[in-house]
PDB file of C-alpha atoms in Angstrom:
ATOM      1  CA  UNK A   1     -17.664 -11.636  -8.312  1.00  0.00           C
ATOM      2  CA  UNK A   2     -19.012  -7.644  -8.700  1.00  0.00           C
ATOM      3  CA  UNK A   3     -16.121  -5.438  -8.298  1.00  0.00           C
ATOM      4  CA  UNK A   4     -16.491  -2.904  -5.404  1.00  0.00           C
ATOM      5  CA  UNK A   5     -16.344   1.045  -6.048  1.00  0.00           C
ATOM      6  CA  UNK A   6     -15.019   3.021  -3.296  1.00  0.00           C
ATOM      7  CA  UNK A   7     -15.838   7.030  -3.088  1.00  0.00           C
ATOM      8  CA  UNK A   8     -12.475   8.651  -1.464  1.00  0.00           C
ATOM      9  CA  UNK A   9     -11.682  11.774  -0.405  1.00  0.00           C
ATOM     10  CA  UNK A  10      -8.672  13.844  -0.733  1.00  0.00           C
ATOM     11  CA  UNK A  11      -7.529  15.100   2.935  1.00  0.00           C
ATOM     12  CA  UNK A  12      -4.040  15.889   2.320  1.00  0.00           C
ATOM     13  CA  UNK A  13      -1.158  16.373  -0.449  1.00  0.00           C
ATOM     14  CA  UNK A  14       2.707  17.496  -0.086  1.00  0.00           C
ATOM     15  CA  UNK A  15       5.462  18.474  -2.836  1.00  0.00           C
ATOM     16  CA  UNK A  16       7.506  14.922  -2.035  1.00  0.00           C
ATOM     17  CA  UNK A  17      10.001  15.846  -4.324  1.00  0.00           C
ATOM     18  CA  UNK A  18       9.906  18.885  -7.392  1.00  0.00           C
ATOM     19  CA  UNK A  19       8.009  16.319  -9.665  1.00  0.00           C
ATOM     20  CA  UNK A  20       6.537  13.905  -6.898  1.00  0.00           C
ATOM     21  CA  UNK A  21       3.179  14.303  -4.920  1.00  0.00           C
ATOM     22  CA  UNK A  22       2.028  12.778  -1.640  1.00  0.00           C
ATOM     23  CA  UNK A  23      -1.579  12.086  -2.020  1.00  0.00           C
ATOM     24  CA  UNK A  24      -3.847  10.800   1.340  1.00  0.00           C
ATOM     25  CA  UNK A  25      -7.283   9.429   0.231  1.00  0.00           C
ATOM     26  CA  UNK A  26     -10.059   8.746   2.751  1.00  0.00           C
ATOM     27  CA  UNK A  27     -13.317   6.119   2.557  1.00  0.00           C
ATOM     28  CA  UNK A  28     -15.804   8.179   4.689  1.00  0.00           C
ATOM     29  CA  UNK A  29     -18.177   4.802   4.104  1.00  0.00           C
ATOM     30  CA  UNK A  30     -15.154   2.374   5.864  1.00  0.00           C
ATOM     31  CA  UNK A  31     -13.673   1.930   9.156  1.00  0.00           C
ATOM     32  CA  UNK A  32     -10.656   0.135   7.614  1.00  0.00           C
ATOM     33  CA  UNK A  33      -9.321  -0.746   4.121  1.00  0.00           C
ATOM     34  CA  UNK A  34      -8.122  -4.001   3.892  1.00  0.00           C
ATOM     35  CA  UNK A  35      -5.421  -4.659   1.670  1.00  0.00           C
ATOM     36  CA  UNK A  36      -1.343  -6.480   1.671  1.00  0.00           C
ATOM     37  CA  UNK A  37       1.380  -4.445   1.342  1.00  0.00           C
ATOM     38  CA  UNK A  38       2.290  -4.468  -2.117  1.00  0.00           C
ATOM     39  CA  UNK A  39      -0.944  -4.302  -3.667  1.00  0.00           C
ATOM     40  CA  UNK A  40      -2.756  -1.341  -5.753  1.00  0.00           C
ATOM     41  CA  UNK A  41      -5.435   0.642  -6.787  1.00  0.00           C
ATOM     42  CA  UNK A  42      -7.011   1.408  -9.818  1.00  0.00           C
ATOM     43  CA  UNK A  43      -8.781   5.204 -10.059  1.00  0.00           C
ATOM     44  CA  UNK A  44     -11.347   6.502 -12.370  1.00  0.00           C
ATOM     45  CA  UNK A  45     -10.633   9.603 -13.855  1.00  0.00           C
ATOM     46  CA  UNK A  46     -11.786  12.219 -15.347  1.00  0.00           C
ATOM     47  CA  UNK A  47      -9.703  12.820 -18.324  1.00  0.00           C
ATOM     48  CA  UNK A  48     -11.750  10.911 -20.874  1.00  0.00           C
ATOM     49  CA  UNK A  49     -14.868   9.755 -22.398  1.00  0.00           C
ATOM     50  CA  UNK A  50     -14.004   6.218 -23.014  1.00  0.00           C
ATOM     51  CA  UNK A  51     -14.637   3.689 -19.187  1.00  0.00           C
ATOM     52  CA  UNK A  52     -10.660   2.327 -20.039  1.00  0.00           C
ATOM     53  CA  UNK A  53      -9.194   5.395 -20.693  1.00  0.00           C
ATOM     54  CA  UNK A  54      -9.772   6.739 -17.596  1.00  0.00           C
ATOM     55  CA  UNK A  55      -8.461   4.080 -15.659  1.00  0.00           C
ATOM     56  CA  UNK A  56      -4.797   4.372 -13.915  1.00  0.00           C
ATOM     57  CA  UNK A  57      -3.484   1.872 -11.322  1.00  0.00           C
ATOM     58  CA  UNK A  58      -1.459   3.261  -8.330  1.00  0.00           C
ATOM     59  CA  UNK A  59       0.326   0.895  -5.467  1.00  0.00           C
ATOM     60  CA  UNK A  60      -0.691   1.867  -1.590  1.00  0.00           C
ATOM     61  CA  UNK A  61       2.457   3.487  -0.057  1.00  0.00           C
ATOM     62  CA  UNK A  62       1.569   2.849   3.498  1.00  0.00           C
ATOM     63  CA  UNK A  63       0.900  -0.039   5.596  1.00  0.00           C
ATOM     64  CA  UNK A  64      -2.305  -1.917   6.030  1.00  0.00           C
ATOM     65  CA  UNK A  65      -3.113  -0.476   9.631  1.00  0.00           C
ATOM     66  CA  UNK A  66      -6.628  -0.217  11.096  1.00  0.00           C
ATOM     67  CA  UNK A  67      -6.727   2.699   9.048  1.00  0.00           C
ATOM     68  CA  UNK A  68      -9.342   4.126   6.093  1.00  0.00           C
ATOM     69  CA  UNK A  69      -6.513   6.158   4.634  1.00  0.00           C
ATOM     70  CA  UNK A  70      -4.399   5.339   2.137  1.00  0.00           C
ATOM     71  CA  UNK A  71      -1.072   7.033   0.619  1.00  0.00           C
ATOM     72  CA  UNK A  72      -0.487   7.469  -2.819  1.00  0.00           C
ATOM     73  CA  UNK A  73       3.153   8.284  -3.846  1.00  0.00           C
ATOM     74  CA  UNK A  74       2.856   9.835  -7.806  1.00  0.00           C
ATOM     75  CA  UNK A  75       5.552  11.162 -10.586  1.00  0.00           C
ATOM     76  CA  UNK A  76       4.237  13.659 -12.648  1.00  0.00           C
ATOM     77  CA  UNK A  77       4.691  12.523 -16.403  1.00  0.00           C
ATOM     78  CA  UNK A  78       5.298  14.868 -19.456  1.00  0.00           C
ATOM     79  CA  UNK A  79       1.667  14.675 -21.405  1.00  0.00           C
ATOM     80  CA  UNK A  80      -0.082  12.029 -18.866  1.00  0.00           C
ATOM     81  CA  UNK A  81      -3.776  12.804 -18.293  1.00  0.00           C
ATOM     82  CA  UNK A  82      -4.057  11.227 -15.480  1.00  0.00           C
ATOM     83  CA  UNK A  83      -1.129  13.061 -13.852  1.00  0.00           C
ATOM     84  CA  UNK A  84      -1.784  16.083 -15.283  1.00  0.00           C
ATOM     85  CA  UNK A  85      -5.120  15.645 -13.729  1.00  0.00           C
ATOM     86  CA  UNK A  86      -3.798  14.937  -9.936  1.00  0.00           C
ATOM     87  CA  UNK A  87      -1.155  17.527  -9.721  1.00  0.00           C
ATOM     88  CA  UNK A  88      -2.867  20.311 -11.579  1.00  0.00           C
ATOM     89  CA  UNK A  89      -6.728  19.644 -10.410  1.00  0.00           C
ATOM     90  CA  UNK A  90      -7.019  17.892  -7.946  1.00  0.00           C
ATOM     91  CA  UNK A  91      -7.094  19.510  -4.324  1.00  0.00           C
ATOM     92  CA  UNK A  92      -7.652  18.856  -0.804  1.00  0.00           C
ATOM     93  CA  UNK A  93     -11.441  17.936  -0.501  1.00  0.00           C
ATOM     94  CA  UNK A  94     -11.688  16.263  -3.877  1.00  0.00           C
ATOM     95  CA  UNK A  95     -13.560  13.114  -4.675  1.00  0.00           C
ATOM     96  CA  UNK A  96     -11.328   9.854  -6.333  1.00  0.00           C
ATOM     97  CA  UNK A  97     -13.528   6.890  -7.138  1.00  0.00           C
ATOM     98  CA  UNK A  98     -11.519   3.880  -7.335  1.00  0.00           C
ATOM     99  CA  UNK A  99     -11.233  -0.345  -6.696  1.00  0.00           C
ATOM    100  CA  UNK A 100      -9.349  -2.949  -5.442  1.00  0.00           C
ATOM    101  CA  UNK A 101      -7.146  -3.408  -4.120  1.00  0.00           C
ATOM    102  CA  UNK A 102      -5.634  -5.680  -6.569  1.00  0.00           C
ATOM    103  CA  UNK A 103      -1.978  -7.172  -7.185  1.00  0.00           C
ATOM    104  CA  UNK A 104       0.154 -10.001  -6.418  1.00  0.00           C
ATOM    105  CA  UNK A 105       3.389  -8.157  -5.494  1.00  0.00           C
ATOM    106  CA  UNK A 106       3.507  -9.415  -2.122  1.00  0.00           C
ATOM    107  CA  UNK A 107       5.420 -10.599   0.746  1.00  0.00           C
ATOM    108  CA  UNK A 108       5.651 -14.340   1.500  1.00  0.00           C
ATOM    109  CA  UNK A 109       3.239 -15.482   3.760  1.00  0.00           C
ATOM    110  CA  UNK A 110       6.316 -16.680   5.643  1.00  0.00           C
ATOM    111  CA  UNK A 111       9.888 -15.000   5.011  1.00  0.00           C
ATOM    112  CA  UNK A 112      12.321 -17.536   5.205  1.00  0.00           C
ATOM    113  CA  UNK A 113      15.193 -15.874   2.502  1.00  0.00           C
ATOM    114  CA  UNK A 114      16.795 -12.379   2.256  1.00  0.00           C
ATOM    115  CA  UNK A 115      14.902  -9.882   0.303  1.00  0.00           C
ATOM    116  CA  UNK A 116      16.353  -7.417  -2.558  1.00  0.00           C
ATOM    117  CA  UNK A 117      13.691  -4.792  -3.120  1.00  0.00           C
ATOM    118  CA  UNK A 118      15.064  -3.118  -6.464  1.00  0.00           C
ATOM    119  CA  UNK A 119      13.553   0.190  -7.695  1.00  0.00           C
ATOM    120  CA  UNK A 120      13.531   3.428  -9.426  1.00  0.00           C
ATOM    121  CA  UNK A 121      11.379   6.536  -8.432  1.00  0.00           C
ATOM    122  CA  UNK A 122       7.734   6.011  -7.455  1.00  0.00           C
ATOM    123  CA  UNK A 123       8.308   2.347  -8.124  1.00  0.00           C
ATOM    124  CA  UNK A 124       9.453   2.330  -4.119  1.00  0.00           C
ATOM    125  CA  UNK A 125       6.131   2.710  -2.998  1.00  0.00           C
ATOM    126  CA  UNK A 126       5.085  -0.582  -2.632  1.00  0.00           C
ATOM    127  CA  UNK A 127       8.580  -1.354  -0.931  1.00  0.00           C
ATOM    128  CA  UNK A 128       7.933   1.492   1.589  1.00  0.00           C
ATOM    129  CA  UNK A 129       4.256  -0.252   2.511  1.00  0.00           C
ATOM    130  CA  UNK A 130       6.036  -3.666   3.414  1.00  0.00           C
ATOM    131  CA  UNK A 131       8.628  -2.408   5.031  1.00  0.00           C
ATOM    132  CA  UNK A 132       5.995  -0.015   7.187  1.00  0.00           C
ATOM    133  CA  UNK A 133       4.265  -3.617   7.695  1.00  0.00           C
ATOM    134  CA  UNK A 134       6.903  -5.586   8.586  1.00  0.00           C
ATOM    135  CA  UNK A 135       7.836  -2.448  11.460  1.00  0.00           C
ATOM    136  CA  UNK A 136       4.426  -2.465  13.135  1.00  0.00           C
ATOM    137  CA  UNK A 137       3.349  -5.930  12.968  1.00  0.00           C
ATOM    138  CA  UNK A 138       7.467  -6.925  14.306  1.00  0.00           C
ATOM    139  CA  UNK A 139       6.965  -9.763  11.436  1.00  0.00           C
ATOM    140  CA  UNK A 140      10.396 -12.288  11.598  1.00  0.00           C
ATOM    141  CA  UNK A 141      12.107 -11.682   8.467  1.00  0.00           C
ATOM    142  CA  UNK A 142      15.722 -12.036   7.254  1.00  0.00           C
ATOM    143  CA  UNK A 143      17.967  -9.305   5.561  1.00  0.00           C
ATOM    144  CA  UNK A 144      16.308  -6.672   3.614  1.00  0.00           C
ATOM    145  CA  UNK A 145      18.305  -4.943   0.929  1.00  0.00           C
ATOM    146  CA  UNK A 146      16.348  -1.816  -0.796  1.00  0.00           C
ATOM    147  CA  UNK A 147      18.123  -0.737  -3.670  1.00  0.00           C
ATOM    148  CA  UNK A 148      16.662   3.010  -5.159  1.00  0.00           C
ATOM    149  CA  UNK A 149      17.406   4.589  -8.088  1.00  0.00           C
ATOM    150  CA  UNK A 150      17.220   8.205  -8.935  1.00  0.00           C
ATOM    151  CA  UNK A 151      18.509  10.531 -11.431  1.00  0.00           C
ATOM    152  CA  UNK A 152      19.574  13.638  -8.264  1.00  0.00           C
ATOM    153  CA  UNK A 153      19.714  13.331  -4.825  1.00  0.00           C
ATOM    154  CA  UNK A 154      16.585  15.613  -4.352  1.00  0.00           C
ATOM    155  CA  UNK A 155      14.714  12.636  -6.067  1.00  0.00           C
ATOM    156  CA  UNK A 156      15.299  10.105  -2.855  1.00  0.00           C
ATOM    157  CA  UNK A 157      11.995   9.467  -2.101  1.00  0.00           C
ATOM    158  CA  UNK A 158      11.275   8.993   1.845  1.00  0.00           C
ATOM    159  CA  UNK A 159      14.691   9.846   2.348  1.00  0.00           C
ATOM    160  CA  UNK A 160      14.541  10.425   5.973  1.00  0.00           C
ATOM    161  CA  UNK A 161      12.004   7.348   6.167  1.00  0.00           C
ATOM    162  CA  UNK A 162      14.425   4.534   5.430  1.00  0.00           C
ATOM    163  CA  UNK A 163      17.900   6.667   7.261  1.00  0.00           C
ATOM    164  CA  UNK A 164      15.903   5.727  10.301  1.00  0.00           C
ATOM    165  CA  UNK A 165      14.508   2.670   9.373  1.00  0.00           C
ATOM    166  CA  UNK A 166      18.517   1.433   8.729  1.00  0.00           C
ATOM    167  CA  UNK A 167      19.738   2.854  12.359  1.00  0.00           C
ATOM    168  CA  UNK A 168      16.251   0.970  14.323  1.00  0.00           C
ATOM    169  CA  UNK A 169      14.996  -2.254  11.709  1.00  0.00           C
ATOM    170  CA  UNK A 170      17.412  -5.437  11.915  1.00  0.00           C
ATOM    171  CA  UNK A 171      19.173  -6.316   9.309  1.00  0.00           C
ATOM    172  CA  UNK A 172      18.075  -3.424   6.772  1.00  0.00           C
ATOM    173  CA  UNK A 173      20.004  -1.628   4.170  1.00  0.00           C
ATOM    174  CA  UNK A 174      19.550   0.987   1.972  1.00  0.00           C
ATOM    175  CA  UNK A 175      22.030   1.871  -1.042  1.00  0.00           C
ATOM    176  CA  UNK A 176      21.034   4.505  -3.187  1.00  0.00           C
ATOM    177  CA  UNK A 177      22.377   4.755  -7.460  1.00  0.00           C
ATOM    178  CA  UNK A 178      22.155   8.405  -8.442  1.00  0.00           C
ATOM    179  CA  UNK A 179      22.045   7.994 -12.231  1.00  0.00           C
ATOM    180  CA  UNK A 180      22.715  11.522 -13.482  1.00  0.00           C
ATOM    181  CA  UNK A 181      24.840  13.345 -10.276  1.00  0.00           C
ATOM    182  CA  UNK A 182      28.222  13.617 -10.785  1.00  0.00           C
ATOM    183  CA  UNK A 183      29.607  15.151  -7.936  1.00  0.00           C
ATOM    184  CA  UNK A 184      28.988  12.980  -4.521  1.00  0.00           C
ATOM    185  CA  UNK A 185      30.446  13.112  -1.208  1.00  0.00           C
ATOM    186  CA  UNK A 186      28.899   9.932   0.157  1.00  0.00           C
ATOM    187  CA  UNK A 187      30.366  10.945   3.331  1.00  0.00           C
ATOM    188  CA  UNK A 188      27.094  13.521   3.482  1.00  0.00           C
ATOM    189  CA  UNK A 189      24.751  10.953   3.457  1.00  0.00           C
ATOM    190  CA  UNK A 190      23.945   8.208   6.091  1.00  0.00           C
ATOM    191  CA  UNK A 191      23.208   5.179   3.931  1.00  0.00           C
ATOM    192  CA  UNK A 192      25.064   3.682   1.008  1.00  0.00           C
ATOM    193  CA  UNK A 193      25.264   6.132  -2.343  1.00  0.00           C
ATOM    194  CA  UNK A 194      26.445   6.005  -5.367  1.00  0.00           C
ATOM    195  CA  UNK A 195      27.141   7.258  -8.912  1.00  0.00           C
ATOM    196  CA  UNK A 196      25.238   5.079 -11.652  1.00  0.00           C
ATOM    197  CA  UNK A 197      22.342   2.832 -11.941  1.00  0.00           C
ATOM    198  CA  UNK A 198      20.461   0.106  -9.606  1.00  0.00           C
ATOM    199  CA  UNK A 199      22.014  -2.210 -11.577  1.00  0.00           C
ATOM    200  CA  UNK A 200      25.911  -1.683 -10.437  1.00  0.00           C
ATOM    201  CA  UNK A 201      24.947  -1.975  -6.917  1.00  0.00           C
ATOM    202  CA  UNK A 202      23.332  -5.223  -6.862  1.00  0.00           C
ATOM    203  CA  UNK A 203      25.601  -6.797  -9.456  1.00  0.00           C
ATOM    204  CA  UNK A 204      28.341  -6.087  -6.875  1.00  0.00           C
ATOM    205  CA  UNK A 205      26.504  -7.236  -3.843  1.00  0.00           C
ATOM    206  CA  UNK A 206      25.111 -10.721  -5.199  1.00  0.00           C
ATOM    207  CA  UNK A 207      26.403 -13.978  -6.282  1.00  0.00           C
ATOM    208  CA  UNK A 208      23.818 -16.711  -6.785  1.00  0.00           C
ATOM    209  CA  UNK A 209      22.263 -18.240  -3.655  1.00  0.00           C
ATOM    210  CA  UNK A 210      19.300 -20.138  -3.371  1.00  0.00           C
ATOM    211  CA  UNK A 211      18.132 -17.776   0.228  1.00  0.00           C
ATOM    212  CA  UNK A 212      17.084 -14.510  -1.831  1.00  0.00           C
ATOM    213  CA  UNK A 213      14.469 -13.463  -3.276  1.00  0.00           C
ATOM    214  CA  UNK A 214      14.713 -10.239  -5.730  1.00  0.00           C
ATOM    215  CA  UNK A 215      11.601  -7.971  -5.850  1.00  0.00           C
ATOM    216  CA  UNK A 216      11.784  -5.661  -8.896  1.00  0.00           C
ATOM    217  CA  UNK A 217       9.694  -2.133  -9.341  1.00  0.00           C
ATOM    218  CA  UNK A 218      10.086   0.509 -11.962  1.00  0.00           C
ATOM    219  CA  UNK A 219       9.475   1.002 -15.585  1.00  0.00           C
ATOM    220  CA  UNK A 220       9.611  -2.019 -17.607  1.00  0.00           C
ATOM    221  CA  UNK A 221      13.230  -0.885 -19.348  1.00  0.00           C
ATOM    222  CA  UNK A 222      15.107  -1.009 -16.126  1.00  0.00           C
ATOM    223  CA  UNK A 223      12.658  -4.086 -14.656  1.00  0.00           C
ATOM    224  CA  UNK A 224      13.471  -6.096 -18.296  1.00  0.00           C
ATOM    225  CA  UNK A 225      17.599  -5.244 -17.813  1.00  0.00           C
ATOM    226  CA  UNK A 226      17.613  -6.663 -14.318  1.00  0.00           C
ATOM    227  CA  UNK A 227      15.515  -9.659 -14.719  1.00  0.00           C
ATOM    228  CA  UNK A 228      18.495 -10.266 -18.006  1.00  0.00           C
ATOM    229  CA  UNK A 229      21.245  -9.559 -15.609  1.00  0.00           C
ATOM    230  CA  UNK A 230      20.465 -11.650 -12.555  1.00  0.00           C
ATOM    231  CA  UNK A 231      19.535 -14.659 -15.014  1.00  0.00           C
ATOM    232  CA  UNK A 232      22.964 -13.976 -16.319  1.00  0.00           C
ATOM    233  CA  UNK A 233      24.303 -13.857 -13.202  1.00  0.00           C
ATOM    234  CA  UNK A 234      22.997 -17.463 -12.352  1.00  0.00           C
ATOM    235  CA  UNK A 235      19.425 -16.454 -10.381  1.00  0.00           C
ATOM    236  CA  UNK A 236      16.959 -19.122 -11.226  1.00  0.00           C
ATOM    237  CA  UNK A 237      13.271 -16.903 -12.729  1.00  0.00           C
ATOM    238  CA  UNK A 238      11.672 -18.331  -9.503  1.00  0.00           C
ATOM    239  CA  UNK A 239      13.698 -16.100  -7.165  1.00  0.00           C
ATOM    240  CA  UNK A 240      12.480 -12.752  -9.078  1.00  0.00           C
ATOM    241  CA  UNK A 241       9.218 -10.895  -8.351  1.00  0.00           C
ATOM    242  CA  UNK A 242       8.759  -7.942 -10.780  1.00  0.00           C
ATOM    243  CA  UNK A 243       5.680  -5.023 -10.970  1.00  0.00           C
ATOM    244  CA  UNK A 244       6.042  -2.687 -13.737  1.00  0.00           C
ATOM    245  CA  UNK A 245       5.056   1.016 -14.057  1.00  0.00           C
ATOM    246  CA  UNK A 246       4.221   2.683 -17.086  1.00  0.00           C
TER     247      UNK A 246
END
């Protein structure tokens, strides 16, 4: 099967957080982009000779609505070309040439168990697209536990996204593990927050079950450590779902 190219164009960008961008990328040739939440994108760029090298794979933030528009959520990393290339180059008008989408991280084509959506940084934006799809399509779904890790609390990505989403979505929750912050006053924020890493919280919210299902996004250390710890905590591998960055 020939993979599909799709020209895009950059229409918007926003300073998410000091290091994190907000990109919005356009198909002028397409009414709608069909893709399911959870899925990515993989963008030729500029930043080397060599087809491979140039290749970087980003998931869709948003949801898949009859839209052509699609949100990329993006860390910028010390010596990454790519990166470098988006925050520093690339500007509101500019072309990214991509494919897909692509990707397995997915929702269950019927949600029958609780969900634990465990993450660190930009690994929430495929988390943020399902639960976007799961609000405007009113999909039945059980408890939905996302669990975000940071190092401050000027790193929460979509902060004011998921305070809302707790107060007006049944049965969601959102605990937040700030892992360099000392000083918090948990009576300031509006959702649960904490000292530490992801891996506190949902050590000391789980005990094995057979109705959960643990969806894991971030770099591979902190993906590899939970996968270890809810093994060890007595999760079977079939109940964990893992996408790594990086």
């Amino acid at each position: 099967m020939a993979t599909t190219w799709y020209d895009g164009e950059v229409t918007e960008i926003i300073d998410e957080t000091p290091t994190t961008k907000r990109f919005w990328v356009k198909i002028p040739d397409l009414d709608r982009f069909d893709f399911q939440p959870g899925q990515f994108v993989t963008m030729d760029l500029p930043i080397h000779e060599k087809r491979l090298q140039r290749w970087r794979s980003y998931s869709i933030a948003n949801s898949p609505t009859e839209t052509n528009t699609l949100e990329f959520c993006i860390v910028k990393l010390a010596g990454g070309l790519a990166t470098q290339y988006l925050f520093d180059e690339i500007r509101t008008g500019s072309a990214i040439r991509f494919k897909g989408p692509n990707g397995v991280f997915t929702l269950p084509s019927t949600i029958e168990k609780d969900l634990v959506m465990i993450c660190t940084g930009t690994g929430v934006a495929p988390f943020r697209s399902m639960l976007q799809h799961l609000q405007h399509t009113g999909k039945s779904h059980c408890n939905i536990h996302l669990i975000f890790g940071t190092r401050f609390s000027e790193g929460i990505l979509y902060r004011k996204e998921f305070e809302t989403l707790q107060k007006t979505m049944p049965g969601f929750h959102f605990s937040v593990a700030l892992s360099k912050e000392e000083s918090i006053a948990p009576e300031e924020f509006e959702f649960e927050i904490k000292s530490g890493y992801v891996h506190q919280l949902y050590q000391s919210a789980y005990a094995p079950r057979e109705d959960v299902l643990f969806y894991l996004c971030g770099w591979q250390n902190m993906v590899d450590e939970a996968v270890l710890n809810l093994q060890n905590m007595g999760f079977q591998k079939s109940h964990l779902i893992t996408e790594l960055y990086g």
